[in-house]
Structures are given as structure tokens and as C-alpha cells.
Amino acid sequence: MTVAPALAAVAAPRAPAAPTDVTPDEAARILMKSALFAPPPATLPDGRRDLVGLSRAELEAEMLAMGEKPFRARQLWHWIYHQGERDFAKMPTIARPLQQRLAERFAIGRPETSTEQLSKDGTRKWLFRFRDAQQVETVYIPDREEDRGAVCISTQVGCTLSCRFCHTGTQKLVRNLGAAEIVGQFMAARDTYSEWPSPKDGTPRHLSNIVVMGMGEPLYNYENVAKALTIVMDNEGIGLSRRRITLSTSGVVPMMDRCGAELNVGLAVSLHAVTDELRDVIVPLNRKYPIADLMAACRRYPNASNARRITFEYIMLDGVNDSEAEARELVRLLKGLPAKVNLIPFNPWPGSEYRTSKPEAIRRFAEILSAAGYASPIRRPRGRDILAACGQLKTESERVRRPAA
Ligand code: SAH
Ligand code: SF4
């Protein structure tokens, strides 16, 4: 373990840092930077364009460009996202000649499945490959008791951040995923479970929820993530409600307001430490957006009602962040905020430097939180045997050379 023991103790809270610059400029800077890692164009080698990932307006524009009426876009939207159909010839509401013209110009894509593994606990992991051969992992975590579960989707190949306990963090950011690649992970997972068409009557499916908690930091790829989630939430398509979607961030404060205002999906925040001294080390992004600023952004998040509590993720690292004093400090930080704390026992990966907290330490930590009125479930590790648990995802990739900005 390379974290100095002194850091493991709860240091006196640091004087509040100067408020981070949460100006539109700061958000614009993040968006500009993320554009440098843009995905390749959504065109197949044969020149056809992938319709998956286009917004409704973009799909309409494509129809108009073909001399078709706007309602065609609506029909296609239904076939693509409600029925999950990939073959234009199997869309009986569209006349044969138009089916043929569509098939000449367009495709309805999916990421290619490189490998698929099933854990003994029912968790399934896919390694998906995109047209430029880059790959990400996607995981389905079934609920043990009920016929439902969450698909954990990735948003970047690698990650720019390097949280000390995270396997993905050891992989440099190669590029952002495009909207098609993000929504495509969920669509391909649905293909595997034959869960098309989308339920109209709200009947739950096995793949009932989405957690944006796979590889990468979603708020460093905000525009593609927002576009993908808007498609997923569209009522005439996949129709997953925002209540069934949770986005996890390591704390990109300037983008949290926008995420709340535009998407208002469930928010999970990877807190993991209660002092800036420790968080600076294990979640280095904290040096930019310290705890006080992060908590302020959480308090601004819309609808932080009891039904829509913010989830705080707290990884349990033996002897590093798992003392009773830290649990009490966490209660103090959360005061007045409708919150729930997910205690995540650290999942080891090859070369990781930490150990999982002792069960007794986790239990005591949880007790202090629940005595203060915070739900504090201890997350059961899922899919560890196939390296599919939180923080274990990683793919082999080389960083492609980028032109200078
Ligand atoms: N980048 C985002 C979302 C992906 S990580 C974020 O950091 O929030 C999803 C969750 O897994 C985060 O809470 C992350 O801190 C946690 N995690 C990372 N490595 C882990 C590990 N080795 N064991 C358990 N949880 C881990
Ligand atoms: Fe990136 Fe999240 Fe892993 Fe940190 S925990 S390195 S932000 S994927």
C-alpha cells in the first residue's frame, strides 16, 4: 500500500477551499476538451450511415434529405427503438421500394460482441467492439430476488482520471464513446436477452434499469451521454424512465448542474473519503473540485426529494477510509441532504494496492450511518469471478495519436 498511514486517519477538516469556478466558461472548457476525444464518424466501411444514435431531429433531417415526409422518422424510430428491428425489410409499415432505398443508405448498427462471460452469480459481461476496433465492457447485474436488473454501461474507452483503487483508471483515455455506442450497449444487451419490443404498459423487463457506472467518467463525455440517455428515455422508443437511470460521477462539479437541469436522472457520487487530504490522493479530481464544492453541487441537484435521494458511493478500503470517526464525519457532511450511502467493498484487480475492509469494520460503518437515518446498503460484490464487479473493468487498448488541438 503506498498511501501514507497518516492519510488514513481523519484529519481535521481543511478550511473550506475557495469556491470552484462553476462558471459557464469552466463547463465550456470541459466540453471543448472532451471534443478532442470525439468518436469516429458513424459511417460503415461501405458508406452507409448508422441510424442508431441520431436524435429525432437528425433522423427527420435524413428523411427530408431523401425527399421523404417527417412522419417516416417517427416510423423508423418506432422500429429501431421500440421493436429493436435491424432489418428494413422487416418493417411492414414501410413500402418495399422505400425499404430498399433506406437499406442502400443506412444501417441499424450494434456494437460487435468480442466476448461474453457469465458469472456463477448470473452477472453477465460483454466485451463490445466498435468499428475502429476499440472496445469497452458492459455488465448486466440481475436482481437476485426479482425479475429485473441493471445494465452497467461504459461511456469512454479508458478514463482521464486515475482513482487509485480503480482498474479502469490505469487505462489512459483513448476516446469518448459516441451516442450510438452508448445506447448500442443497452440495445445489444437487450438482443441477448430477447427483450424487444420495449414494454408499452410498463411491464418490467429483466433489463429494467441502466446504471452509467462502467468505464469512464460520464460527465467528461457529457454531450454524447446526454444524447444517448435522451434516446433511451424517449417514450416512443426504449422508454426507460429517468427514475430507472442512475449516472455516477467522480465529481465533475461544473457539469453536475447541467446534468440535473437537462437529464435529471438519478445521481450517484463517488465520494469515497471525507477529508480533502485523503480524497486528493484516492480520487485525484478532488484537487480541482474539493469536497465542499462537490457537496454544494449535490445540494443544488434538482428533486433531491426523499424518493430521489442522491446515492453516495463509498468504497471500503481496509485501514484507509473505514474508521468509525470517518463514518461520523460522513454523517456530518450529509446533514440535511436526502441521501443514501452505498458501501462498496473494494474489489481487487491484478496489481491493485488496497485490501477490502474487514466485514466488522464495514458493519460498524454502516451502523453509524443507519443510526443517523441514512440507508447504507453494503453492496454485494457481483461477478468478481469474471472481473465484472465495480472498478474491475478494463480493456486492452493503445492510445491513438491525436492531432494537436
Ligand atoms: N467514473 C464514474 C463511474 C464509473 S466507476 C465514477 O467514478 O463515479 C463506478 C463506481 O465504481 C465508482 O463509485 C467507483 O469509484 C467504483 N469503483 C472503482 N474501482 C473500484 C474497485 N476496485 N472496487 C469497488 N468499487 C470501485
Ligand atoms: Fe475513472 Fe470512475 Fe475509475 Fe475514477 S473510478 S478512474 S473516474 S472510471
Short mmCIF file of C-alpha atoms and ligand atoms in Angstrom, two decimals:
data_model
loop_
_atom_site.label_atom_id
_atom_site.label_comp_id
_atom_site.label_asym_id
_atom_site.label_seq_id
_atom_site.Cartn_x
_atom_site.Cartn_y
_atom_site.Cartn_z
CA MET A 1 0.00 0.00 0.00
CA THR A 2 1.55 3.31 -0.98
CA VAL A 3 -0.92 5.60 0.77
CA ALA A 4 0.89 7.06 3.77
CA PRO A 5 -0.70 5.85 7.02
CA ALA A 6 -1.23 9.43 8.14
CA LEU A 7 -3.69 9.84 5.32
CA ALA A 8 -5.77 7.04 6.64
CA ALA A 9 -6.63 8.94 9.78
CA VAL A 10 -9.35 11.53 9.72
CA ALA A 11 -7.51 14.78 9.55
CA ALA A 12 -9.16 17.90 10.90
CA PRO A 13 -11.43 19.28 8.18
CA ARG A 14 -9.45 21.63 5.99
CA ALA A 15 -10.54 25.25 5.82
CA PRO A 16 -13.15 25.48 3.08
CA ALA A 17 -11.48 25.85 -0.26
CA ALA A 18 -12.21 28.88 -2.37
CA PRO A 19 -15.35 28.14 -4.37
CA THR A 20 -14.51 26.40 -7.60
CA ASP A 21 -15.15 28.39 -10.68
CA VAL A 22 -18.51 26.91 -11.70
CA THR A 23 -18.93 29.42 -14.47
CA PRO A 24 -20.27 28.57 -17.89
CA ASP A 25 -16.65 29.05 -19.03
CA GLU A 26 -15.49 26.18 -16.92
CA ALA A 27 -18.22 23.94 -18.34
CA ALA A 28 -17.40 25.14 -21.88
CA ARG A 29 -13.74 24.32 -21.32
CA ILE A 30 -14.64 20.78 -20.28
CA LEU A 31 -16.86 20.34 -23.35
CA MET A 32 -14.10 21.64 -25.64
CA LYS A 33 -11.59 19.27 -24.13
CA SER A 34 -13.93 16.35 -24.47
CA ALA A 35 -14.38 17.18 -28.18
CA LEU A 36 -10.67 16.35 -28.65
CA PHE A 37 -11.55 12.76 -27.83
CA ALA A 38 -14.51 12.58 -30.20
CA PRO A 39 -15.57 9.20 -31.57
CA PRO A 40 -15.05 8.43 -35.27
CA PRO A 41 -17.97 9.23 -37.62
CA ALA A 42 -20.88 6.79 -37.54
CA THR A 43 -20.34 5.58 -41.09
CA LEU A 44 -19.86 1.97 -42.12
CA PRO A 45 -16.97 0.97 -44.41
CA ASP A 46 -19.47 0.69 -47.28
CA GLY A 47 -20.50 4.32 -46.77
CA ARG A 48 -23.90 3.67 -45.19
CA ARG A 49 -24.77 5.77 -42.17
CA ASP A 50 -25.75 4.22 -38.85
CA LEU A 51 -29.18 5.48 -37.79
CA VAL A 52 -28.67 4.45 -34.17
CA GLY A 53 -27.57 7.41 -32.09
CA LEU A 54 -29.21 10.09 -34.23
CA SER A 55 -31.56 12.40 -32.38
CA ARG A 56 -35.15 12.57 -33.57
CA ALA A 57 -34.40 15.87 -35.30
CA GLU A 58 -31.37 14.38 -37.06
CA LEU A 59 -33.38 11.38 -38.20
CA GLU A 60 -36.04 13.70 -39.56
CA ALA A 61 -33.40 15.70 -41.42
CA GLU A 62 -32.14 12.48 -43.04
CA MET A 63 -35.67 11.67 -44.21
CA LEU A 64 -36.16 15.16 -45.60
CA ALA A 65 -32.84 14.88 -47.44
CA MET A 66 -34.23 11.74 -49.12
CA GLY A 67 -37.39 13.63 -50.11
CA GLU A 68 -39.46 11.78 -47.52
CA LYS A 69 -42.02 13.23 -45.10
CA PRO A 70 -41.13 13.79 -41.43
CA PHE A 71 -43.50 11.04 -40.25
CA ARG A 72 -41.11 8.50 -41.73
CA ALA A 73 -38.68 9.41 -38.98
CA ARG A 74 -41.30 8.57 -36.42
CA GLN A 75 -41.98 5.23 -38.04
CA LEU A 76 -38.29 4.39 -38.14
CA TRP A 77 -37.85 5.48 -34.55
CA HIS A 78 -40.55 3.03 -33.55
CA TRP A 79 -38.93 0.16 -35.47
CA ILE A 80 -35.44 0.91 -34.22
CA TYR A 81 -36.07 1.68 -30.57
CA HIS A 82 -39.44 0.15 -29.78
CA GLN A 83 -39.27 -3.05 -31.82
CA GLY A 84 -35.50 -3.40 -31.85
CA GLU A 85 -35.66 -4.23 -35.57
CA ARG A 86 -32.42 -4.07 -37.54
CA ASP A 87 -33.63 -5.12 -40.96
CA PHE A 88 -35.51 -2.58 -43.09
CA ALA A 89 -37.16 -5.46 -44.99
CA LYS A 90 -38.94 -6.45 -41.80
CA MET A 91 -40.69 -3.11 -41.33
CA PRO A 92 -44.14 -3.76 -42.85
CA THR A 93 -45.41 -0.21 -42.30
CA ILE A 94 -42.82 0.96 -44.82
CA ALA A 95 -43.39 0.21 -48.52
CA ARG A 96 -40.91 -2.11 -50.19
CA PRO A 97 -39.29 0.47 -52.55
CA LEU A 98 -38.59 2.77 -49.62
CA GLN A 99 -37.27 -0.13 -47.55
CA GLN A 100 -34.78 -0.72 -50.33
CA ARG A 101 -33.74 2.91 -50.59
CA LEU A 102 -33.26 3.02 -46.82
CA ALA A 103 -31.15 -0.13 -46.84
CA GLU A 104 -28.89 1.37 -49.52
CA ARG A 105 -28.14 4.43 -47.44
CA PHE A 106 -28.45 3.37 -43.85
CA ALA A 107 -27.76 0.63 -41.36
CA ILE A 108 -29.11 -0.03 -37.88
CA GLY A 109 -25.97 -0.91 -36.01
CA ARG A 110 -24.89 -2.66 -32.87
CA PRO A 111 -21.51 -2.99 -31.30
CA GLU A 112 -19.94 -6.33 -32.16
CA THR A 113 -19.66 -8.81 -29.30
CA SER A 114 -15.99 -9.78 -28.89
CA THR A 115 -16.55 -11.98 -25.87
CA GLU A 116 -19.33 -12.68 -23.45
CA GLN A 117 -18.91 -14.20 -20.00
CA LEU A 118 -21.46 -15.39 -17.49
CA SER A 119 -20.59 -15.34 -13.81
CA LYS A 120 -21.74 -18.07 -11.48
CA ASP A 121 -23.93 -15.44 -9.76
CA GLY A 122 -25.77 -14.61 -13.00
CA THR A 123 -23.86 -11.43 -13.81
CA ARG A 124 -23.04 -11.20 -17.49
CA LYS A 125 -20.19 -9.26 -19.02
CA TRP A 126 -19.77 -8.36 -22.68
CA LEU A 127 -16.68 -7.05 -24.34
CA PHE A 128 -18.05 -4.90 -27.15
CA ARG A 129 -16.01 -3.87 -30.15
CA PHE A 130 -16.67 -0.79 -32.24
CA ARG A 131 -15.88 -0.06 -35.87
CA ASP A 132 -12.45 1.38 -35.10
CA ALA A 133 -11.64 -1.80 -33.10
CA GLN A 134 -11.78 0.00 -29.74
CA GLN A 135 -13.53 -1.98 -27.06
CA VAL A 136 -15.43 -1.45 -23.81
CA GLU A 137 -17.06 -3.67 -21.27
CA THR A 138 -20.74 -3.71 -20.34
CA VAL A 139 -22.21 -5.66 -17.45
CA TYR A 140 -25.70 -6.93 -16.64
CA ILE A 141 -26.37 -7.35 -12.94
CA PRO A 142 -29.60 -9.26 -12.27
CA ASP A 143 -31.51 -8.53 -9.11
CA ARG A 144 -31.39 -11.68 -7.02
CA GLU A 145 -34.93 -11.53 -5.72
CA GLU A 146 -36.86 -10.13 -8.64
CA ASP A 147 -37.03 -10.46 -12.38
CA ARG A 148 -35.19 -7.28 -13.07
CA GLY A 149 -31.71 -5.91 -13.12
CA ALA A 150 -29.40 -3.15 -14.24
CA VAL A 151 -27.22 -2.81 -17.29
CA CYS A 152 -24.00 -1.04 -16.39
CA ILE A 153 -22.82 0.89 -19.42
CA SER A 154 -19.48 2.47 -20.28
CA THR A 155 -19.03 5.97 -21.62
CA GLN A 156 -15.34 6.17 -22.51
CA VAL A 157 -12.56 3.86 -23.64
CA GLY A 158 -10.32 4.28 -20.60
CA CYS A 159 -10.57 7.29 -18.29
CA THR A 160 -8.63 10.54 -17.87
CA LEU A 161 -8.93 10.30 -14.13
CA SER A 162 -6.82 7.91 -12.15
CA CYS A 163 -8.59 6.99 -8.95
CA ARG A 164 -6.11 4.84 -7.05
CA PHE A 165 -8.45 1.93 -6.42
CA CYS A 166 -9.90 1.65 -9.94
CA HIS A 167 -8.74 -0.70 -12.67
CA THR A 168 -10.19 1.48 -15.44
CA GLY A 169 -8.14 4.34 -14.03
CA THR A 170 -4.94 2.53 -15.04
CA GLN A 171 -6.03 2.71 -18.68
CA LYS A 172 -5.41 6.04 -20.37
CA LEU A 173 -8.33 7.72 -22.05
CA VAL A 174 -8.34 6.61 -25.68
CA ARG A 175 -11.55 8.30 -26.73
CA ASN A 176 -15.11 9.13 -25.83
CA LEU A 177 -17.91 6.87 -26.93
CA GLY A 178 -20.48 8.30 -29.32
CA ALA A 179 -24.21 8.33 -28.56
CA ALA A 180 -24.69 5.30 -30.84
CA GLU A 181 -22.06 3.34 -28.95
CA ILE A 182 -23.56 4.22 -25.58
CA VAL A 183 -27.18 3.41 -26.45
CA GLY A 184 -25.90 0.48 -28.55
CA GLN A 185 -24.55 -1.27 -25.45
CA PHE A 186 -28.03 -1.37 -23.96
CA MET A 187 -29.61 -2.42 -27.27
CA ALA A 188 -27.12 -5.25 -27.74
CA ALA A 189 -27.75 -6.41 -24.17
CA ARG A 190 -31.46 -6.47 -24.94
CA ASP A 191 -30.75 -8.54 -28.05
CA THR A 192 -29.01 -11.11 -25.85
CA TYR A 193 -31.99 -11.37 -23.53
CA SER A 194 -34.56 -11.16 -26.38
CA GLU A 195 -36.34 -8.35 -24.61
CA TRP A 196 -37.73 -6.49 -27.60
CA PRO A 197 -40.19 -4.90 -28.10
CA SER A 198 -39.96 -2.23 -25.43
CA PRO A 199 -42.80 -2.56 -22.91
CA LYS A 200 -45.63 -0.13 -23.59
CA ASP A 201 -47.56 -0.88 -20.44
CA GLY A 202 -44.65 -0.55 -18.06
CA THR A 203 -44.28 -4.33 -17.68
CA PRO A 204 -40.82 -4.70 -16.26
CA ARG A 205 -38.12 -6.43 -18.23
CA HIS A 206 -35.08 -8.25 -16.89
CA LEU A 207 -33.06 -5.32 -18.20
CA SER A 208 -35.14 -2.79 -16.28
CA ASN A 209 -32.55 -0.23 -15.25
CA ILE A 210 -29.43 1.47 -16.51
CA VAL A 211 -26.51 2.50 -14.38
CA VAL A 212 -23.95 4.70 -16.07
CA MET A 213 -21.15 3.29 -13.97
CA GLY A 214 -18.97 1.39 -16.40
CA MET A 215 -15.67 2.52 -17.83
CA GLY A 216 -15.02 6.24 -17.95
CA GLU A 217 -16.29 9.44 -16.42
CA PRO A 218 -19.69 10.22 -17.98
CA LEU A 219 -19.56 13.94 -17.20
CA TYR A 220 -16.32 14.23 -19.19
CA ASN A 221 -18.30 12.99 -22.20
CA TYR A 222 -21.45 14.88 -21.36
CA GLU A 223 -22.84 15.61 -24.81
CA ASN A 224 -22.74 12.04 -26.08
CA VAL A 225 -24.05 10.69 -22.80
CA ALA A 226 -26.90 13.21 -22.78
CA LYS A 227 -27.82 12.38 -26.36
CA ALA A 228 -27.79 8.64 -25.64
CA LEU A 229 -29.87 8.97 -22.47
CA THR A 230 -32.38 11.22 -24.23
CA ILE A 231 -32.86 8.45 -26.80
CA VAL A 232 -33.19 5.82 -24.07
CA MET A 233 -35.81 7.89 -22.22
CA ASP A 234 -37.92 8.68 -25.29
CA ASN A 235 -41.44 7.36 -24.72
CA GLU A 236 -41.94 6.17 -28.26
CA GLY A 237 -38.81 4.08 -28.15
CA ILE A 238 -37.00 2.29 -25.36
CA GLY A 239 -38.98 4.44 -22.95
CA LEU A 240 -36.94 3.89 -19.80
CA SER A 241 -37.97 6.49 -17.26
CA ARG A 242 -35.35 8.74 -15.70
CA ARG A 243 -36.13 7.05 -12.42
CA ARG A 244 -34.64 3.86 -13.77
CA ILE A 245 -31.38 5.52 -14.76
CA THR A 246 -28.52 6.40 -12.43
CA LEU A 247 -25.43 8.27 -13.54
CA SER A 248 -22.32 8.03 -11.43
CA THR A 249 -19.72 10.78 -11.35
CA SER A 250 -16.44 11.09 -9.57
CA GLY A 251 -17.39 14.74 -9.03
CA VAL A 252 -17.12 16.85 -12.18
CA VAL A 253 -18.79 19.77 -10.42
CA PRO A 254 -19.23 22.16 -13.40
CA MET A 255 -21.21 19.55 -15.34
CA MET A 256 -23.44 18.42 -12.49
CA ASP A 257 -25.79 21.39 -12.75
CA ARG A 258 -26.29 20.82 -16.44
CA CYS A 259 -26.90 17.12 -15.93
CA GLY A 260 -29.56 17.96 -13.34
CA ALA A 261 -31.25 20.61 -15.45
CA GLU A 262 -31.26 18.68 -18.73
CA LEU A 263 -31.46 15.00 -17.82
CA ASN A 264 -32.42 14.88 -14.17
CA VAL A 265 -31.59 11.20 -13.95
CA GLY A 266 -30.66 9.66 -10.63
CA LEU A 267 -27.29 10.87 -9.42
CA ALA A 268 -24.60 8.81 -7.74
CA VAL A 269 -21.48 10.50 -6.45
CA SER A 270 -18.23 8.63 -5.87
CA LEU A 271 -17.26 10.24 -2.60
CA HIS A 272 -15.01 7.58 -1.02
CA ALA A 273 -13.35 9.90 1.51
CA VAL A 274 -14.49 12.53 3.98
CA THR A 275 -11.42 14.75 4.06
CA ASP A 276 -9.80 16.58 1.19
CA GLU A 277 -6.42 15.27 2.35
CA LEU A 278 -7.41 11.68 1.65
CA ARG A 279 -9.73 12.33 -1.29
CA ASP A 280 -6.96 14.34 -3.01
CA VAL A 281 -4.97 11.09 -3.04
CA ILE A 282 -7.52 8.42 -3.85
CA VAL A 283 -9.77 10.49 -6.16
CA PRO A 284 -7.27 12.98 -7.61
CA LEU A 285 -10.07 15.02 -9.27
CA ASN A 286 -10.70 16.30 -5.74
CA ARG A 287 -7.72 18.64 -6.12
CA LYS A 288 -9.79 20.51 -8.71
CA TYR A 289 -13.24 20.14 -7.16
CA PRO A 290 -12.89 19.65 -3.41
CA ILE A 291 -15.46 18.10 -1.12
CA ALA A 292 -17.16 21.37 -0.11
CA ASP A 293 -17.81 22.27 -3.76
CA LEU A 294 -18.96 18.76 -4.56
CA MET A 295 -21.44 18.73 -1.68
CA ALA A 296 -22.74 22.15 -2.72
CA ALA A 297 -23.36 20.82 -6.24
CA CYS A 298 -25.23 17.86 -4.76
CA ARG A 299 -27.41 20.21 -2.76
CA ARG A 300 -28.26 22.08 -5.96
CA TYR A 301 -29.22 18.89 -7.83
CA PRO A 302 -32.93 19.05 -8.68
CA ASN A 303 -35.61 16.99 -6.98
CA ALA A 304 -33.35 15.83 -4.21
CA SER A 305 -36.52 14.63 -2.55
CA ASN A 306 -36.63 11.61 -0.35
CA ALA A 307 -37.86 9.47 -3.21
CA ARG A 308 -34.95 10.63 -5.32
CA ARG A 309 -32.12 10.59 -2.88
CA ILE A 310 -28.61 11.12 -4.12
CA THR A 311 -26.54 7.99 -3.79
CA PHE A 312 -23.08 8.42 -2.32
CA GLU A 313 -20.71 5.65 -3.22
CA TYR A 314 -18.15 4.87 -0.59
CA ILE A 315 -15.52 2.24 -1.29
CA MET A 316 -14.39 0.34 1.78
CA LEU A 317 -10.58 0.25 1.86
CA ASP A 318 -9.04 -1.53 4.79
CA GLY A 319 -7.35 0.91 7.18
CA VAL A 320 -7.62 3.78 4.69
CA ASN A 321 -11.12 5.27 4.92
CA ASP A 322 -13.14 2.84 7.05
CA SER A 323 -12.87 4.12 10.64
CA GLU A 324 -15.80 4.98 12.87
CA ALA A 325 -14.59 8.59 13.03
CA GLU A 326 -14.85 8.75 9.25
CA ALA A 327 -18.38 7.36 9.36
CA ARG A 328 -19.34 10.12 11.80
CA GLU A 329 -17.71 12.75 9.61
CA LEU A 330 -19.69 11.39 6.66
CA VAL A 331 -22.92 11.85 8.62
CA ARG A 332 -21.88 15.45 9.26
CA LEU A 333 -21.18 16.07 5.57
CA LEU A 334 -24.55 14.67 4.53
CA LYS A 335 -26.55 16.63 7.06
CA GLY A 336 -29.82 17.89 5.60
CA LEU A 337 -29.29 16.17 2.27
CA PRO A 338 -31.67 13.37 1.19
CA ALA A 339 -29.02 10.74 0.67
CA LYS A 340 -28.26 7.08 0.67
CA VAL A 341 -24.80 5.60 1.00
CA ASN A 342 -23.72 2.57 -0.97
CA LEU A 343 -20.86 0.92 0.85
CA ILE A 344 -18.80 -0.87 -1.78
CA PRO A 345 -16.30 -3.41 -0.51
CA PHE A 346 -13.15 -2.82 -2.55
CA ASN A 347 -12.90 -5.22 -5.49
CA PRO A 348 -9.31 -6.19 -6.07
CA TRP A 349 -7.79 -6.46 -9.54
CA PRO A 350 -4.37 -7.59 -10.75
CA GLY A 351 -1.80 -5.19 -9.30
CA SER A 352 -4.15 -3.26 -7.01
CA GLU A 353 -2.58 -1.85 -3.84
CA TYR A 354 -5.52 -1.97 -1.42
CA ARG A 355 -7.31 -4.55 0.67
CA THR A 356 -11.03 -4.84 1.26
CA SER A 357 -12.16 -3.63 4.69
CA LYS A 358 -12.82 -6.25 7.33
CA PRO A 359 -16.52 -7.23 7.50
CA GLU A 360 -16.63 -5.96 11.06
CA ALA A 361 -15.39 -2.50 10.03
CA ILE A 362 -17.95 -2.33 7.24
CA ARG A 363 -20.70 -3.35 9.62
CA ARG A 364 -19.76 -0.68 12.18
CA PHE A 365 -19.51 1.96 9.47
CA ALA A 366 -22.97 1.03 8.19
CA GLU A 367 -24.42 1.10 11.69
CA ILE A 368 -23.28 4.64 12.33
CA LEU A 369 -24.87 5.76 9.06
CA SER A 370 -28.16 3.99 9.67
CA ALA A 371 -28.34 5.26 13.25
CA ALA A 372 -28.20 8.74 11.71
CA GLY A 373 -31.09 7.83 9.39
CA TYR A 374 -29.19 7.08 6.19
CA ALA A 375 -29.88 3.89 4.29
CA SER A 376 -26.46 2.33 3.89
CA PRO A 377 -26.63 -0.94 1.99
CA ILE A 378 -23.44 -2.90 1.69
CA ARG A 379 -23.09 -3.72 -1.95
CA ARG A 380 -22.60 -7.42 -2.53
CA PRO A 381 -19.78 -7.87 -4.97
CA ARG A 382 -21.19 -9.29 -8.19
CA GLY A 383 -19.36 -11.01 -10.99
CA ARG A 384 -15.96 -10.89 -9.32
CA ASP A 385 -15.06 -14.25 -10.89
CA ILE A 386 -15.22 -12.67 -14.35
CA LEU A 387 -13.75 -9.27 -13.28
CA ALA A 388 -17.13 -7.63 -13.80
CA ALA A 389 -17.52 -6.01 -10.39
CA CYS A 390 -17.29 -2.25 -9.78
CA GLY A 391 -13.90 -0.89 -10.70
CA GLN A 392 -12.61 -4.08 -12.32
CA LEU A 393 -13.38 -3.18 -15.93
CA LYS A 394 -10.53 -2.59 -18.29
CA THR A 395 -9.80 -3.29 -21.95
CA GLU A 396 -6.54 -3.57 -23.81
CA SER A 397 -6.03 -0.52 -25.92
CA GLU A 398 -3.42 1.75 -27.29
CA ARG A 399 -3.95 5.42 -27.15
CA VAL A 400 -4.29 6.67 -30.69
CA ARG A 401 -2.24 9.68 -31.61
CA ARG A 402 -4.37 12.80 -31.74
CA PRO A 403 -3.73 15.87 -33.82
CA ALA A 404 -2.66 18.84 -31.71
CA ALA A 405 -5.59 20.89 -30.52
N1 SAH B 1 -16.31 7.30 -13.40
C1 SAH B 1 -17.53 7.22 -12.66
C2 SAH B 1 -18.34 5.99 -12.98
C3 SAH B 1 -17.61 4.67 -13.11
S1 SAH B 1 -16.91 3.93 -11.69
C4 SAH B 1 -17.25 7.31 -11.19
O1 SAH B 1 -16.10 7.23 -10.79
O2 SAH B 1 -18.20 7.51 -10.44
C5 SAH B 1 -18.30 3.22 -10.83
C6 SAH B 1 -18.07 3.08 -9.33
O3 SAH B 1 -17.14 2.01 -9.01
C7 SAH B 1 -17.47 4.33 -8.70
O4 SAH B 1 -18.10 4.65 -7.49
C8 SAH B 1 -16.06 3.89 -8.46
O5 SAH B 1 -15.43 4.70 -7.53
C9 SAH B 1 -16.24 2.47 -8.02
N2 SAH B 1 -15.01 1.70 -8.06
C10 SAH B 1 -13.89 1.93 -8.80
N3 SAH B 1 -12.95 0.99 -8.54
C11 SAH B 1 -13.48 0.14 -7.64
C12 SAH B 1 -13.00 -1.05 -7.00
N4 SAH B 1 -11.82 -1.55 -7.29
N5 SAH B 1 -13.80 -1.67 -6.12
C13 SAH B 1 -15.06 -1.19 -5.86
N6 SAH B 1 -15.56 -0.09 -6.44
C14 SAH B 1 -14.79 0.58 -7.32
FE1 SF4 B 2 -12.43 6.93 -13.87
FE2 SF4 B 2 -14.52 6.40 -12.23
FE3 SF4 B 2 -12.41 4.74 -12.34
FE4 SF4 B 2 -12.15 7.14 -11.21
S1 SF4 B 2 -13.45 5.45 -10.51
S2 SF4 B 2 -10.69 6.20 -12.65
S3 SF4 B 2 -13.46 8.38 -12.52
S4 SF4 B 2 -13.83 5.18 -14.02
#
